[in-house]
Coordinates of C-alpha atoms in Angstrom, one line a residue:
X1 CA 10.8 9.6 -17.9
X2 CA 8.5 8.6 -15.8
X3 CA 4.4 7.9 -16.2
X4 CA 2.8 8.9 -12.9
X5 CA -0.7 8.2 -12.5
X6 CA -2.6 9.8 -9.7
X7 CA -6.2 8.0 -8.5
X8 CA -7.8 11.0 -6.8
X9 CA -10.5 13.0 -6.0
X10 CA -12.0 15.5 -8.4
X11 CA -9.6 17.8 -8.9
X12 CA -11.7 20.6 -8.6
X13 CA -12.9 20.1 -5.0
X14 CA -9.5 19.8 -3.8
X15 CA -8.6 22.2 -1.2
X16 CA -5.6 24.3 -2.7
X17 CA -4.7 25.8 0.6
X18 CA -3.8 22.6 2.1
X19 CA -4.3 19.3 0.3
X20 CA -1.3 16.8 0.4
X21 CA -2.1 15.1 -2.9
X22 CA -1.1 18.4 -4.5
X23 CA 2.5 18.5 -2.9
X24 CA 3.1 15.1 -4.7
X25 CA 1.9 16.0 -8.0
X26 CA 4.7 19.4 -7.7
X27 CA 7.4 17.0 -6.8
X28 CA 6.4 15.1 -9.7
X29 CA 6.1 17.7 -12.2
X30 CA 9.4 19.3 -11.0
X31 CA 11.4 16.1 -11.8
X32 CA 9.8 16.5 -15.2
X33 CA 7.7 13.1 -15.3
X34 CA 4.3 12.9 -17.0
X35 CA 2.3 13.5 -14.7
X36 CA -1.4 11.4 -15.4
X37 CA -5.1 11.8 -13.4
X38 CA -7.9 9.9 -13.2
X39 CA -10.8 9.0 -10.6
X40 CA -11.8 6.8 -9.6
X41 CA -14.6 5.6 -11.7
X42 CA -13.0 6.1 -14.8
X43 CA -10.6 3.0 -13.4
X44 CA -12.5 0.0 -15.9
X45 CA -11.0 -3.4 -16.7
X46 CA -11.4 -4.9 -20.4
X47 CA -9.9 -7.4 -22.7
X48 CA -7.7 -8.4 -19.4
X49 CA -6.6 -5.4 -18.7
X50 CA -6.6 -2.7 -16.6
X51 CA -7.9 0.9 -18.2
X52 CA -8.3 3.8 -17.4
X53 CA -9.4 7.7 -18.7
X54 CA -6.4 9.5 -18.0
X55 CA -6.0 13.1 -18.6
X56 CA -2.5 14.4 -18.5
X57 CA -2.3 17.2 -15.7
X58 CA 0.0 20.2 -15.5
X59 CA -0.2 22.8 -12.5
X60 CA 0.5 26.3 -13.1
X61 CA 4.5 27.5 -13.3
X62 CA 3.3 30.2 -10.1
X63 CA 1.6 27.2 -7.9
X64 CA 4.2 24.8 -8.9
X65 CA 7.1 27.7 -7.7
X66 CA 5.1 28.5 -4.0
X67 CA 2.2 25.7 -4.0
X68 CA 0.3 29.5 -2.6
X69 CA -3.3 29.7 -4.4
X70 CA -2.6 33.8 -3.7
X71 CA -0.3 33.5 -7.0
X72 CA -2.8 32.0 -9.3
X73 CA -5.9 33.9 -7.7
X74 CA -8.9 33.7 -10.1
X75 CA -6.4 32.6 -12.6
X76 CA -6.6 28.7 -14.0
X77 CA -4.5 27.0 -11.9
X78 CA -3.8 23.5 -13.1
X79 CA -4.4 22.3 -17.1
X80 CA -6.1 19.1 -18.5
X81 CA -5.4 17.5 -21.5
X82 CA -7.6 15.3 -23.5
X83 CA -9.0 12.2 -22.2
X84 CA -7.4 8.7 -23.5
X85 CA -8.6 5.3 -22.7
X86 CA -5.6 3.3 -22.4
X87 CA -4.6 0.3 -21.2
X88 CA -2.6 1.0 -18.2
X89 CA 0.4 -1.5 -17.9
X90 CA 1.6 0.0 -21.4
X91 CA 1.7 3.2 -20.6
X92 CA 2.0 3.8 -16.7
X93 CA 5.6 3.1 -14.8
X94 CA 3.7 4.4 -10.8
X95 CA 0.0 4.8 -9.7
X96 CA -0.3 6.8 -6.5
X97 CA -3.6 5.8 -4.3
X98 CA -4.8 9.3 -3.2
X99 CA -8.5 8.3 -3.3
X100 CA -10.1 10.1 0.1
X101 CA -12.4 7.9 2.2
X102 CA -15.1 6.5 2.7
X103 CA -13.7 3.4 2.3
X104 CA -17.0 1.5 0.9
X105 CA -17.2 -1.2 -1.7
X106 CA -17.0 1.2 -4.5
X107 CA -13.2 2.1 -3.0
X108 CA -12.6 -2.0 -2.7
X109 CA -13.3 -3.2 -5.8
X110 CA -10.5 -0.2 -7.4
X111 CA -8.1 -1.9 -5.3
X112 CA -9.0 -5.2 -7.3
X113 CA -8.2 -3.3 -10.2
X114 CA -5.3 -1.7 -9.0
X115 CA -3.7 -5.6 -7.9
X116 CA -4.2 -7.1 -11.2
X117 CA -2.2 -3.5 -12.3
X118 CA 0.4 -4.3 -10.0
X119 CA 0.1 -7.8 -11.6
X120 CA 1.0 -6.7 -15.1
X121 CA 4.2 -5.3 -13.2
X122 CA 2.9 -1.6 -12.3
X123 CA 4.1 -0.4 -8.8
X124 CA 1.2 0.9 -7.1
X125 CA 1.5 3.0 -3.6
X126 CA 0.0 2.0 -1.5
X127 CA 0.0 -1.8 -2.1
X128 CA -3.7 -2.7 -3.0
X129 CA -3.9 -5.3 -0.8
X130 CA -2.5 -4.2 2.0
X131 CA -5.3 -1.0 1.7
X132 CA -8.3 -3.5 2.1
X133 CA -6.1 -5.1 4.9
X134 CA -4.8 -2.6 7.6
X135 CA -8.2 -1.0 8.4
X136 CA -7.0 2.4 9.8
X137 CA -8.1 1.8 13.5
X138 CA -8.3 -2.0 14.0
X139 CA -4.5 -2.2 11.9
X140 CA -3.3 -0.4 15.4
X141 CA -4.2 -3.7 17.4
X142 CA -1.5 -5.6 15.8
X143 CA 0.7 -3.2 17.8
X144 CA -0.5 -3.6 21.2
X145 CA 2.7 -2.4 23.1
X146 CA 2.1 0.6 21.5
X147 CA -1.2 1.3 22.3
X148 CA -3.7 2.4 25.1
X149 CA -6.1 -0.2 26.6
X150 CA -9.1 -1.0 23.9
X151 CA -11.8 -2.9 23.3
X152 CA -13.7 -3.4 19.6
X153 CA -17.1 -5.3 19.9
X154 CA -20.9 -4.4 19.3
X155 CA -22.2 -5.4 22.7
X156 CA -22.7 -2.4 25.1
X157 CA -22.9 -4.8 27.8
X158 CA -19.3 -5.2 27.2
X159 CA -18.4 -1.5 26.3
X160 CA -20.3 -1.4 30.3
X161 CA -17.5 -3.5 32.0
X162 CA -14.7 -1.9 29.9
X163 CA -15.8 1.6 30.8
X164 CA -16.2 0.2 34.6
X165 CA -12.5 -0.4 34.5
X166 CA -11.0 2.1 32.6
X167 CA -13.1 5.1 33.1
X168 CA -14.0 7.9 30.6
X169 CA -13.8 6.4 27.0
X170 CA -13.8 7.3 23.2
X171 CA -16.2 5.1 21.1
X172 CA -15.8 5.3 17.4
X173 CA -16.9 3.6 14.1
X174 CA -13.9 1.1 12.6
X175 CA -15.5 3.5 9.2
X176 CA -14.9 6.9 10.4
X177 CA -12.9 9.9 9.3
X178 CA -11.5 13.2 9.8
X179 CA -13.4 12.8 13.3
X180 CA -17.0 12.1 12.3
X181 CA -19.0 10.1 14.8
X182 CA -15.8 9.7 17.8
X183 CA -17.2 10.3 21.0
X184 CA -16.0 10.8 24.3
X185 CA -18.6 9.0 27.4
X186 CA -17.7 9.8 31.0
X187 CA -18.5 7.6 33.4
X188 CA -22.1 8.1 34.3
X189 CA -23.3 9.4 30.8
X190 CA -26.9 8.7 30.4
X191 CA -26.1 9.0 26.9
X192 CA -24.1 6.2 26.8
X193 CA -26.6 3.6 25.6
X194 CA -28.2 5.2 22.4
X195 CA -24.5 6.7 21.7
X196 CA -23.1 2.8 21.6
X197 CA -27.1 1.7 19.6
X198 CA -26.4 4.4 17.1
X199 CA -22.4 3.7 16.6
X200 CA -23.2 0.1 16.6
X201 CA -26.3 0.3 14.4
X202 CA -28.2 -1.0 17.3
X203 CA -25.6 -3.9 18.1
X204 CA -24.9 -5.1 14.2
X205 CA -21.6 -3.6 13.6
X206 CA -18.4 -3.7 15.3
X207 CA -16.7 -0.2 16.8
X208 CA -13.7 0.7 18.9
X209 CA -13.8 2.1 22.8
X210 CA -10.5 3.2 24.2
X211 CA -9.6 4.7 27.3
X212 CA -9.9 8.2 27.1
X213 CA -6.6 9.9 27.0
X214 CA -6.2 13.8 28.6
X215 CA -3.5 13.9 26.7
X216 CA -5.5 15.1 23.9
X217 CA -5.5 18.7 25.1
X218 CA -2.1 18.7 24.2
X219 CA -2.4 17.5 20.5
X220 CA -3.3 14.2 19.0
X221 CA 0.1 14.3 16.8
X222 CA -0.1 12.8 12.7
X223 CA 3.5 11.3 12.3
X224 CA 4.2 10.8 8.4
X225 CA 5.8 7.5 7.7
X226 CA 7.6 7.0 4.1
X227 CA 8.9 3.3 3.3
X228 CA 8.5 2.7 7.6
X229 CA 10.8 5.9 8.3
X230 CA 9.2 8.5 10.6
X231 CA 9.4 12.0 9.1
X232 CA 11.6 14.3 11.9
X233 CA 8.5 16.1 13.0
X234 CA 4.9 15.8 14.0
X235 CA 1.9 18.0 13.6
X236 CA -0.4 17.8 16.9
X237 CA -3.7 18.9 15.9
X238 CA -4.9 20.6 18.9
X239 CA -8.7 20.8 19.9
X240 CA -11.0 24.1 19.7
X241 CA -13.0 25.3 22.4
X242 CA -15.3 23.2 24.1
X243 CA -13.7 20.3 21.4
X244 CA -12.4 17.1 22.2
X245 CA -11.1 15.9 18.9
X246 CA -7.8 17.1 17.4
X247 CA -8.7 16.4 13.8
X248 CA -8.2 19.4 11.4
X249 CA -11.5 18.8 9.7
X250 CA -13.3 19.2 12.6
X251 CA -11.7 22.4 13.7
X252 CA -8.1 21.3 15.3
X253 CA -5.2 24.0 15.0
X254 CA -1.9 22.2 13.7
X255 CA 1.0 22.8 15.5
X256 CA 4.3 21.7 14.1
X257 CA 6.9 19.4 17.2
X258 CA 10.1 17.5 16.6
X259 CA 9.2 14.0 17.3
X260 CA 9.8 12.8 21.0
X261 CA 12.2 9.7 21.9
X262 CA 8.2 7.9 22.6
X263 CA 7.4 9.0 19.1
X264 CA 10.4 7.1 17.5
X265 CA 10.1 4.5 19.6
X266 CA 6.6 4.0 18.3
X267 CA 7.6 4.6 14.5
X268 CA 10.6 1.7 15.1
X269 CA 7.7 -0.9 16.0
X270 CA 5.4 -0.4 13.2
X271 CA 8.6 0.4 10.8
X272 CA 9.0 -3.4 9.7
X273 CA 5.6 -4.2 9.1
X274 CA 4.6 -0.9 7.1
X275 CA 7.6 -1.5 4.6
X276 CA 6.5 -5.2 4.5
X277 CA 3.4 -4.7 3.4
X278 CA 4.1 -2.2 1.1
X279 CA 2.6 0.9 2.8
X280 CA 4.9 3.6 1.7
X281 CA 3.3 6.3 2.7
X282 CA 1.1 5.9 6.0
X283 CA 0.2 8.9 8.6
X284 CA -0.3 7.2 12.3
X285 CA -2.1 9.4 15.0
X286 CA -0.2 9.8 18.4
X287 CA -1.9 11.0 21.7
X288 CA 0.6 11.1 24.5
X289 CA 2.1 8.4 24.8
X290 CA -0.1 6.4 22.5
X291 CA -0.7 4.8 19.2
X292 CA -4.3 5.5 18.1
X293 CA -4.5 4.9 14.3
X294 CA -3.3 4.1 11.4
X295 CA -4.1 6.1 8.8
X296 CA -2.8 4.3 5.3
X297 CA -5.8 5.4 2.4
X298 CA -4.9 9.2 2.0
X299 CA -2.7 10.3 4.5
X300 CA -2.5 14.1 5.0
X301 CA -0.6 17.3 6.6
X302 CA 2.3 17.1 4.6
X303 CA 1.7 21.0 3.2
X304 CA 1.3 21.6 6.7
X305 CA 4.5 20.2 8.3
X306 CA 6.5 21.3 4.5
X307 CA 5.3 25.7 5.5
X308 CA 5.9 25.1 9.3
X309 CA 10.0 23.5 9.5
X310 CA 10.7 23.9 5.9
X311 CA 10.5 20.3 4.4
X312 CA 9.6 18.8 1.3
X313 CA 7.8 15.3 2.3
X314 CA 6.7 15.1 -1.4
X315 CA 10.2 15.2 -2.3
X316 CA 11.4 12.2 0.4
X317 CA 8.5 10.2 -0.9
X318 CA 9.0 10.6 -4.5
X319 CA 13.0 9.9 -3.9
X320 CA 12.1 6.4 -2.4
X321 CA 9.3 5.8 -5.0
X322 CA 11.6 6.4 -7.6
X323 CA 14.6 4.5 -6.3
X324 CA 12.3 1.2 -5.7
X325 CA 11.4 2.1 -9.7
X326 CA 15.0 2.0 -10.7
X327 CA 15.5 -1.4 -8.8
X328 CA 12.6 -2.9 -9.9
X329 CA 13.6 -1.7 -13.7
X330 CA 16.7 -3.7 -13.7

């Protein structure tokens, strides 16, 4: 059997609607392994080893049959057992990395912990490394046929001649999530100069300008990548009203697509590298024609592409997980 240890969020302030951490734990617990939980700061090393407060964790037999929180209502719908300090590389076969951003320096030094895991000879998805490497917008740069003209500096006299050239733009932190502080600057904007002060932190940090792409209307489309193979279909999270970023958590509507011949294309470049690295499980952002990010800490929409063609992504991720565990058991 195997010992699965999820490093994740408080489970209570997971969002049971939608939450793509919970569609691994089913597959999981469906395959009958033991199915562990832990956060993040309950992750300790001692003795020159890795530990950890794990609590076992079964869901409900109803939200394991229909992952639908109508069936549990105001019922419990998940169970703890007690807490044991143990020491990890005895006890734990896979550790999934579900930990939501930010990515700060509390979320940098559990992937320190997490290597000298993987170390002792745990697998750990994904690679620990590899998360402090491929920061989820500058990580698109090492693809540059794939996407639109950038630039990434803290000088607004520079973020000037860009936007001279390539017209309306989208300025972002390198830190940012789920949309927060992404701005789109027409040409003109007198708001252009305390936008780029603030993003920058008055000219001491680096962020990201690309070209503004009207594509975005259309959807800015998460593509689900397991082991560096593009699941069949996208979900293009289209803007509200008056919006002009797709992202779910700041209002987008998902709309389920089969992935276009561009789509694959894209997927095919940045296969390689993702499966070298040991990013099995990455979600990169698509707007027309474009790579825009790489999204490798806590990739979501799985639940949301699963209800829309009928999938079960948990299931294709556990299958490859579990077939790298039986290769790396002989």
């Amino acid at each position: 059997m195997v010992n699965v240890l999820f490093v994740m969020d408080n489970i209570n302030e997971l969002s049971l609607k939608k939450d793509s951490t919970l569609a691994m734990i089913r597959t999981a617990q469906l395959r009958g392994w033991r199915v562990n939980y832990i956060q993040q700061q309950d992750l300790y090393y001692r003795e020159h080893q890795v530990w950890g407060r794990v609590q076992a964790l079964t869901l409900a037999a109803p939200f394991v049959d229909r992952l639908d929180p109508g069936v549990v209502g105001d019922r419990p719908w998940y169970q703890l057992g007690p807490v044991q300090n143990l020491p990890l590389a005895e006890h734990i076969d896979l550790v999934l990395m579900r930990k939501d951003p930010p990515f700060n320096m509390d979320y940098i030094y559990t992937t320190y912990l997490l290597e000298r895991l993987e170390a002792q000879g745990v697998m750990v998805a994904n690679r620990p490394q590899s998360l402090r490497d491929c920061n989820e917008k500058f990580f698109a740069t090492a693809f540059p046929e794939c996407c639109p003209p950038l630039i990434i500096t803290s000088r607004a006299d520079l973020l000037r001649e860009f936007q001279a050239e390539h017209g309306d733009l989208v300025l972002k932190r390198l830190d940012g999530m789920g949309g927060s502080s992404v701005f789109v600057v027409r040409a003109g904007d007198p708001n252009f100069s305390v936008i780029v002060e603030t993003l920058s932190r008055n000219g001491q940090e680096l962020i990201m300008g690309q070209r503004y792409l009207p594509e975005i209307k259309d959807g800015d489309k998460r593509i689900l990548l397991i082991d560096g193979e593009p699941v069949p279909y996208a979900l293009a999270r289209i803007p509200g009203q008056g919006e002009a970023r797709g992202n779910l958590a700041a209002g987008g509507t998902g709309e389920g697509r089969p992935l276009t011949d561009r789509d694959r294309w894209i997927a095919a470049q940045l296969g390689p590298e993702l499966k070298r690295r040991g990013l099995w499980f990455v979600g990169i952002d698509v707007i027309g024609d474009y790579l825009t990010e790489v999204n490798v800490t806590c990739p979501t929409c799985i639940r949301e592409l699963d209800a829309q063609f009928s999938l079960d992504i948990g299931a294709m991720l556990m299958d490859r997980l579990e077939k790298e565990l039986d290769a790396h058991s002989r």
